[in-house]
Short mmCIF file of C-alpha atoms in Angstrom, two decimals:
data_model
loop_
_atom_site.label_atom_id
_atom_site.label_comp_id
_atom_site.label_asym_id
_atom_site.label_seq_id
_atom_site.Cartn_x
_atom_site.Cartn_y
_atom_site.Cartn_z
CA UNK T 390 -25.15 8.09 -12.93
CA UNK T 391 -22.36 9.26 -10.30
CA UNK T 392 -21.38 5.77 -8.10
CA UNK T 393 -22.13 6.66 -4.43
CA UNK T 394 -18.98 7.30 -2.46
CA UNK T 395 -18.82 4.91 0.32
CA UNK T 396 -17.24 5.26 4.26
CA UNK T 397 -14.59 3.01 3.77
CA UNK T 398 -13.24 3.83 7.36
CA UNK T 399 -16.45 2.69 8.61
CA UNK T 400 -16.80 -0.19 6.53
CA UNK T 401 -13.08 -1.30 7.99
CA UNK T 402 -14.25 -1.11 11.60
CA UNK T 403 -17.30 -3.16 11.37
CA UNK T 404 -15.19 -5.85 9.45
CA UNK T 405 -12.54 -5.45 12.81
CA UNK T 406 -15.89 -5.74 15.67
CA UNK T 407 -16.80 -8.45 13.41
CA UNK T 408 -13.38 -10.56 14.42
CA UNK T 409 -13.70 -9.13 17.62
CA UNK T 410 -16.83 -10.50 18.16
CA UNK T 411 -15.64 -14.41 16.69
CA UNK T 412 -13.07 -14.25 18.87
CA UNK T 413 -10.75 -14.70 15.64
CA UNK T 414 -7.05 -13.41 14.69
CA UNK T 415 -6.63 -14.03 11.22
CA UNK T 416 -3.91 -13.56 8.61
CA UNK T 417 -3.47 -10.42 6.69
CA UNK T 418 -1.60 -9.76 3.64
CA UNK T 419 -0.53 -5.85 3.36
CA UNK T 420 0.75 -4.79 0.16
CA UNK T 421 3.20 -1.93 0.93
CA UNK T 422 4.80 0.66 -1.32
CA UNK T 423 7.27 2.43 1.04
CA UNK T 424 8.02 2.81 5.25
CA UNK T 425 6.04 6.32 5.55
CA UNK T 426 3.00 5.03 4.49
CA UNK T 427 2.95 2.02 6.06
CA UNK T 428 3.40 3.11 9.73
CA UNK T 429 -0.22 3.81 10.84
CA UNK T 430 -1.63 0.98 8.60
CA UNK T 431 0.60 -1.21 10.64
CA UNK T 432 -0.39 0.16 13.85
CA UNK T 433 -4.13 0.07 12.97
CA UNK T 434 -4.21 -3.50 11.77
CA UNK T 435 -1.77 -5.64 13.75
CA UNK T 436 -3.99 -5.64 17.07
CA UNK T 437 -6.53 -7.66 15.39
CA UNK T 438 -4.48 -9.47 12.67
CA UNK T 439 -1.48 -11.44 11.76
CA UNK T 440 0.44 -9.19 9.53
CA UNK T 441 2.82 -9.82 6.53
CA UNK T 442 3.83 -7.10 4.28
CA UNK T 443 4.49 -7.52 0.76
CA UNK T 444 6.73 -5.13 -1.15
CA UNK T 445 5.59 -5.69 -4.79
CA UNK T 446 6.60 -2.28 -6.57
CA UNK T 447 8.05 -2.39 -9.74
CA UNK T 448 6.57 0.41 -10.82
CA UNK T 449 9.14 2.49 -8.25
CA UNK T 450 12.20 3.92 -11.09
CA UNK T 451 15.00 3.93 -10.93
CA UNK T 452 16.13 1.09 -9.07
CA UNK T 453 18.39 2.93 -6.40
CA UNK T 454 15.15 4.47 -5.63
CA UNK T 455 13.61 0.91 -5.47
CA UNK T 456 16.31 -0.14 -3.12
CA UNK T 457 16.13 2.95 -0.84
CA UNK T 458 12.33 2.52 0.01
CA UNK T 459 12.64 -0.87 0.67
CA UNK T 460 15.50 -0.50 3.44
CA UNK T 461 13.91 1.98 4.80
CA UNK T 462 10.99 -0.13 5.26
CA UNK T 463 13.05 -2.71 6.44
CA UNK T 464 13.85 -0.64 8.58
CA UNK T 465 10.81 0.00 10.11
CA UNK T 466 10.07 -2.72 10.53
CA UNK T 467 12.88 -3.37 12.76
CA UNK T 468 11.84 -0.84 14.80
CA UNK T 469 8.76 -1.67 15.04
CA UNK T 470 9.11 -5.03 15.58
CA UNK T 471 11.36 -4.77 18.73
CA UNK T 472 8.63 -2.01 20.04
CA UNK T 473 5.58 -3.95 19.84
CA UNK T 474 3.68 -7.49 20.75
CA UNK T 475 3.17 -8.24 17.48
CA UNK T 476 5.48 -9.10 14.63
CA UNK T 477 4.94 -8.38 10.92
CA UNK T 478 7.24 -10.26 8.32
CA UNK T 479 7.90 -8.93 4.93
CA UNK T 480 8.05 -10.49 1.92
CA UNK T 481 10.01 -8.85 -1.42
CA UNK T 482 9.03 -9.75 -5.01
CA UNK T 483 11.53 -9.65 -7.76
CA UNK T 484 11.99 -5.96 -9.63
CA UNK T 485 10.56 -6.28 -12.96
CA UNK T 486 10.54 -2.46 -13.73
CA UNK T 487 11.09 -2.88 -17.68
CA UNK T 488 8.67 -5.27 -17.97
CA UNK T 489 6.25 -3.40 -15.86
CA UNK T 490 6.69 0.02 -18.10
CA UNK T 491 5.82 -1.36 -21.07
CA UNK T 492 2.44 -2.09 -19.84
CA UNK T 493 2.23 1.70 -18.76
CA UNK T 494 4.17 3.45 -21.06
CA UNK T 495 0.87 4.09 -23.88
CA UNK T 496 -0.84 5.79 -21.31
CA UNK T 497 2.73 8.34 -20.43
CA UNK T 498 1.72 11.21 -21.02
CA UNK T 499 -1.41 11.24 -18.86
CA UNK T 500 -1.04 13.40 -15.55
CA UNK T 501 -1.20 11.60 -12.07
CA UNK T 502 -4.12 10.10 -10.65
CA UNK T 503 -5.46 9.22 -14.26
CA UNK T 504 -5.82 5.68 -15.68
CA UNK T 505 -1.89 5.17 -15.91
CA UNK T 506 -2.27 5.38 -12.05
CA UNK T 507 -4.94 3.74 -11.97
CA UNK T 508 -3.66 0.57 -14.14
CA UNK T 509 -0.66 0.88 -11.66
CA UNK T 510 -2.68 0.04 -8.51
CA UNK T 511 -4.40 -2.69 -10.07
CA UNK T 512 -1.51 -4.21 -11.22
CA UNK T 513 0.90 -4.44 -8.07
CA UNK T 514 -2.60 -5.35 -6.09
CA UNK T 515 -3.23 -7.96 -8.37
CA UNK T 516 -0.21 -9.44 -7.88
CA UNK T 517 -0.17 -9.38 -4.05
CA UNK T 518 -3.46 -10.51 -3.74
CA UNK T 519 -2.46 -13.72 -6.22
CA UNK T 520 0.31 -14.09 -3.48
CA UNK T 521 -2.32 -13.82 -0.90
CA UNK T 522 -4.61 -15.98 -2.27
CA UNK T 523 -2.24 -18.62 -3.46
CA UNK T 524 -0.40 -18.85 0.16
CA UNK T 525 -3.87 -18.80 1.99
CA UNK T 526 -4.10 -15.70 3.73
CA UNK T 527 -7.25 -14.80 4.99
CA UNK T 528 -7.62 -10.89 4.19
CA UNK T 529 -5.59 -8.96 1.96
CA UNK T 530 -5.53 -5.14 1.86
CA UNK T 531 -2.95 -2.44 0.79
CA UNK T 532 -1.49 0.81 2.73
CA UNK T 533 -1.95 3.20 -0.28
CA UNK T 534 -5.01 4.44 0.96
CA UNK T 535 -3.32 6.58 3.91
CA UNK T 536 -2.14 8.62 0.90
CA UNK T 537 -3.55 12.12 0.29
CA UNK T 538 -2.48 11.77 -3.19
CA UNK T 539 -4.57 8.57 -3.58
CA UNK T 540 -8.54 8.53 -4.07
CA UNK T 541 -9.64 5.49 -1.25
CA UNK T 542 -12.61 5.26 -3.75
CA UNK T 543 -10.75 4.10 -6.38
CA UNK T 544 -8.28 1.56 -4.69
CA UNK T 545 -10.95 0.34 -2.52
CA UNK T 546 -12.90 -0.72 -5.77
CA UNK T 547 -9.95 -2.00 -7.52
CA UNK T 548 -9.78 -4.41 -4.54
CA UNK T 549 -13.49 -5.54 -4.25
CA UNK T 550 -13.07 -6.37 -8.03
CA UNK T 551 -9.84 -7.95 -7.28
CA UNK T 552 -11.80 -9.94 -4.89
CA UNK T 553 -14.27 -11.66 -6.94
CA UNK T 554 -10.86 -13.65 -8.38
CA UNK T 555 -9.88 -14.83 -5.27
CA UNK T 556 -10.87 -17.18 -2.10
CA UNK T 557 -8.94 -14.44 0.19
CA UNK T 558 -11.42 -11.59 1.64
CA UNK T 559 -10.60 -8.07 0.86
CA UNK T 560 -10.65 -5.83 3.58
CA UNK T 561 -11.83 -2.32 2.96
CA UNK T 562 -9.45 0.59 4.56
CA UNK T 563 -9.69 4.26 4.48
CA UNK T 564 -6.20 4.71 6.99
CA UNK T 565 -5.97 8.26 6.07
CA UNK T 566 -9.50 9.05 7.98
CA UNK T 567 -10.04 9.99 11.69
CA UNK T 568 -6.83 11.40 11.83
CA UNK T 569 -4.57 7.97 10.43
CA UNK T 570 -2.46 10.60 8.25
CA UNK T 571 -1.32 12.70 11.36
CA UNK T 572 -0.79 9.70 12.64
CA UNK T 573 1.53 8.57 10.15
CA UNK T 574 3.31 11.83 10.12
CA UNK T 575 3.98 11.65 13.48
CA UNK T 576 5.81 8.53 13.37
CA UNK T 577 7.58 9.25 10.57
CA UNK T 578 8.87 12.57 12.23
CA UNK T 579 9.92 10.58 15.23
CA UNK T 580 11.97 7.77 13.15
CA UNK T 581 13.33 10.14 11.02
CA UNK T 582 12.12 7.76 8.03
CA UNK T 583 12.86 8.81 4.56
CA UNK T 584 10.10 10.34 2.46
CA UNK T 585 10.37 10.22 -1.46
CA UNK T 586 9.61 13.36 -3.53
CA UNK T 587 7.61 11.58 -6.33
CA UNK T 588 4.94 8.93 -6.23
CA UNK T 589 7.36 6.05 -7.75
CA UNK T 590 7.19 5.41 -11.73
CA UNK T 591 9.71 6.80 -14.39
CA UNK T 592 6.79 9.02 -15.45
CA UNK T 593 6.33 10.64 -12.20
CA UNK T 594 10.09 10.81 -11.53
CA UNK T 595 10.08 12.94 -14.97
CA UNK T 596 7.59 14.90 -13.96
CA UNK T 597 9.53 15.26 -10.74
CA UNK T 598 12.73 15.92 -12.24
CA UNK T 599 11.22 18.77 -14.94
CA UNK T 600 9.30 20.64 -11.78
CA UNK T 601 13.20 21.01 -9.93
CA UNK T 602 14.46 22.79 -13.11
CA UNK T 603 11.46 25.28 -12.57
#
């Protein structure tokens, strides 16, 4: 039997007139994969939460490339910080990008968006959300659903099973809805923010690097 597909957008906005309603600003861990894709989450979240972003991505090969997306969300964050009211702190986790391949590499040779992807998201959300729960956060959540190249489906269940681990809430996004992704595209147009050509792992970057030759 097909699972339902569920209005994650929605879902996110009652959570929101929920806090509204208790009068409430609570903490939010954001796990965040690169600057582009974190701009409208950032702007959609921080007027009703306390934001910190954590970069846990050791999936993203090689490390140059590792190093690039996190300055330019540094970056970012910068700007954004000296723009608006509210201030978002990042935290980085160590690059582990050997050790993380060898849990991915038997499932290479799969195209994107299948279970290697899959197993990726879990994995980097599991570890934020350990960080999360372990430093007593009261929601965690992750960007990656503002992608077009990510099903919110998926990484929204990943994160309700996550949750079932954990004390900290999970709060349910779709950021790519109701316009979020022009959104996004606007203000990475107007920042001139860097915009990688692959999805992150050495399998994609492969993939990336056999489709230039063509």
């Amino acid at each position: 039997m097909a699972q339902s597909v569920k209005n994650y957008y929605q879902l996110s906005k009652i959570e929101i007139d929920k806090i509204i309603r208790e009068n409430k600003r609570p903490t939010l861990a954001l796990h965040a994969c690169c600057a582009p894709c974190s701009t409208f989450p950032l702007e959609f979240l921080t007027p009703y939460f306390d934001v910190t972003i954590l970069y846990v991505n050791s999936n993203i090969y090689p490390q140059e490339e590792y190093n690039r997306r996190l300055n330019e969300l540094k970056k970012y964050l910068k700007i954004f910080n000296n723009k608006s009211e509210y201030k978002v702190n990042l935290i980085e986790f160590e690059y582990k990008n050997e050790e993380y391949n060898t849990k991915l590499e038997p499932l290479k040779d799969q195209k994107e968006g299948q279970d290697r992807c899959k197993l990726c998201y879990s994995l980097r959300m599991n570890q934020a959300y350990k960080y999360a729960d372990e430093h007593n956060f009261d929601y965690f959540t992750t960007v990656m659903t503002i992608s077009r190249q990510k099903n919110s489906q998926i990484l929204n269940q990943i994160g309700i099973n996550l949750s079932n681990k954990y004390k900290t809430k999970y709060f349910m996004s779709d950021f790519k809805k109701k316009k979020g992704i022009d959104r996004a595209l606007e203000i990475r147009k107007e920042h001139n923010l860097y915009n990688q050509e692959y999805c992150g792992c050495i399998y994609s970057y492969q993939k990336y690097m056999e489709d230039k030759k063509d």
